[in-house]
């Protein structure tokens, strides 16, 4: 797999495919959770040396990334404190503190 080889050369990934514990006919899901979207793929191991993968089903995904989670949290807080308090709270430094704490959880 090209990505595995690139990671191996950079020292940032598995040092061998064996460290991934893949076996012939293993099936696995990859979730790529980004800021705006979540992308989902499902693969089956067709060969080990060299690694060959097949797609089990069509890739899927949607607008479920972290920015949408943040927006949902913001809407929850707005309902919790009410519109008037929200208008005073949102531009404050406390808002920044709350969002930094939220992103760390």
Tab-separated table of C-alpha atoms in Angstrom:
chain	number	residue	atom	x	y	z
A	1	UNK	CA	0.000	0.000	0.000
A	2	UNK	CA	1.486	3.324	-1.057
A	3	UNK	CA	0.358	5.157	2.094
A	4	UNK	CA	1.907	2.479	4.320
A	5	UNK	CA	5.189	2.650	2.420
A	6	UNK	CA	5.242	6.449	2.652
A	7	UNK	CA	4.583	6.249	6.393
A	8	UNK	CA	7.287	3.623	6.809
A	9	UNK	CA	9.856	5.843	5.041
A	10	UNK	CA	8.859	8.887	7.098
A	11	UNK	CA	8.948	6.956	10.367
A	12	UNK	CA	5.400	8.116	11.197
A	13	UNK	CA	3.495	4.911	10.569
A	14	UNK	CA	3.683	1.161	10.940
A	15	UNK	CA	7.183	-0.156	10.287
A	16	UNK	CA	5.788	-3.160	8.403
A	17	UNK	CA	2.477	-4.372	7.093
A	18	UNK	CA	2.724	-7.219	9.609
A	19	UNK	CA	2.304	-4.659	12.389
A	20	UNK	CA	-1.177	-3.960	10.990
A	21	UNK	CA	-2.147	-7.610	11.673
A	22	UNK	CA	-3.928	-7.919	8.336
A	23	UNK	CA	-4.933	-11.339	7.083
A	24	UNK	CA	-6.262	-12.482	3.738
A	25	UNK	CA	-10.007	-11.739	3.427
A	26	UNK	CA	-10.041	-9.399	6.459
A	27	UNK	CA	-12.646	-6.671	6.027
A	28	UNK	CA	-12.272	-3.269	7.647
A	29	UNK	CA	-13.863	0.159	7.691
A	30	UNK	CA	-12.009	3.444	7.379
A	31	UNK	CA	-13.614	6.562	8.856
A	32	UNK	CA	-11.986	9.828	7.852
A	33	UNK	CA	-13.424	12.396	10.243
A	34	UNK	CA	-12.495	15.864	9.095
A	35	UNK	CA	-13.653	19.354	9.871
A	36	UNK	CA	-16.582	19.433	7.475
A	37	UNK	CA	-17.249	15.844	6.493
A	38	UNK	CA	-16.954	12.235	7.569
A	39	UNK	CA	-15.951	9.875	4.758
A	40	UNK	CA	-16.556	6.132	5.088
A	41	UNK	CA	-14.999	3.314	3.066
A	42	UNK	CA	-15.019	-0.460	3.557
A	43	UNK	CA	-12.223	-2.658	2.172
A	44	UNK	CA	-11.323	-6.357	1.975
A	45	UNK	CA	-7.770	-7.699	1.922
A	46	UNK	CA	-7.307	-9.565	-1.380
A	47	UNK	CA	-3.548	-10.049	-1.107
A	48	UNK	CA	-0.833	-9.582	1.501
A	49	UNK	CA	2.490	-9.367	-0.354
A	50	UNK	CA	2.000	-7.042	-2.106
A	51	UNK	CA	-0.967	-5.646	-0.239
A	52	UNK	CA	-4.081	-5.599	-2.448
A	53	UNK	CA	-7.430	-4.227	-1.289
A	54	UNK	CA	-10.867	-4.262	-2.849
A	55	UNK	CA	-13.824	-2.015	-2.110
A	56	UNK	CA	-16.635	-3.895	-0.390
A	57	UNK	CA	-19.228	-1.195	-1.042
A	58	UNK	CA	-19.438	2.257	-2.543
A	59	UNK	CA	-17.753	4.974	-0.419
A	60	UNK	CA	-20.161	7.048	1.613
A	61	UNK	CA	-20.169	9.953	3.994
A	62	UNK	CA	-21.748	13.240	4.728
A	63	UNK	CA	-21.610	16.606	6.455
A	64	UNK	CA	-20.957	15.241	9.946
A	65	UNK	CA	-17.495	16.662	10.603
A	66	UNK	CA	-16.318	18.475	13.689
A	67	UNK	CA	-17.565	21.891	12.579
A	68	UNK	CA	-21.126	20.529	12.591
A	69	UNK	CA	-20.602	19.030	16.050
A	70	UNK	CA	-19.353	22.443	17.228
A	71	UNK	CA	-22.433	24.125	15.746
A	72	UNK	CA	-24.705	21.654	17.554
A	73	UNK	CA	-22.918	22.388	20.841
A	74	UNK	CA	-23.308	26.122	20.241
A	75	UNK	CA	-27.050	25.706	19.556
A	76	UNK	CA	-27.400	23.662	22.756
A	77	UNK	CA	-25.704	26.409	24.801
A	78	UNK	CA	-27.834	29.102	23.186
A	79	UNK	CA	-31.023	27.243	24.148
A	80	UNK	CA	-29.653	26.631	27.644
A	81	UNK	CA	-28.911	30.289	28.480
A	82	UNK	CA	-31.560	31.976	26.319
A	83	UNK	CA	-31.185	34.484	23.479
A	84	UNK	CA	-30.493	37.601	25.565
A	85	UNK	CA	-27.773	36.018	27.669
A	86	UNK	CA	-26.385	34.384	24.560
A	87	UNK	CA	-25.916	37.720	22.798
A	88	UNK	CA	-23.860	38.998	25.754
A	89	UNK	CA	-21.904	35.762	26.230
A	90	UNK	CA	-20.897	34.992	22.636
A	91	UNK	CA	-18.468	37.924	22.120
A	92	UNK	CA	-16.822	37.435	25.539
A	93	UNK	CA	-13.442	35.907	26.360
A	94	UNK	CA	-15.317	33.292	28.406
A	95	UNK	CA	-16.819	32.026	25.130
A	96	UNK	CA	-13.319	31.402	23.806
A	97	UNK	CA	-12.458	29.520	27.021
A	98	UNK	CA	-15.597	27.384	26.739
A	99	UNK	CA	-14.874	26.479	23.105
A	100	UNK	CA	-11.240	25.634	23.862
A	101	UNK	CA	-12.374	23.342	26.683
A	102	UNK	CA	-15.039	21.816	24.385
A	103	UNK	CA	-12.468	21.036	21.686
A	104	UNK	CA	-10.189	19.292	24.191
A	105	UNK	CA	-12.945	16.887	25.308
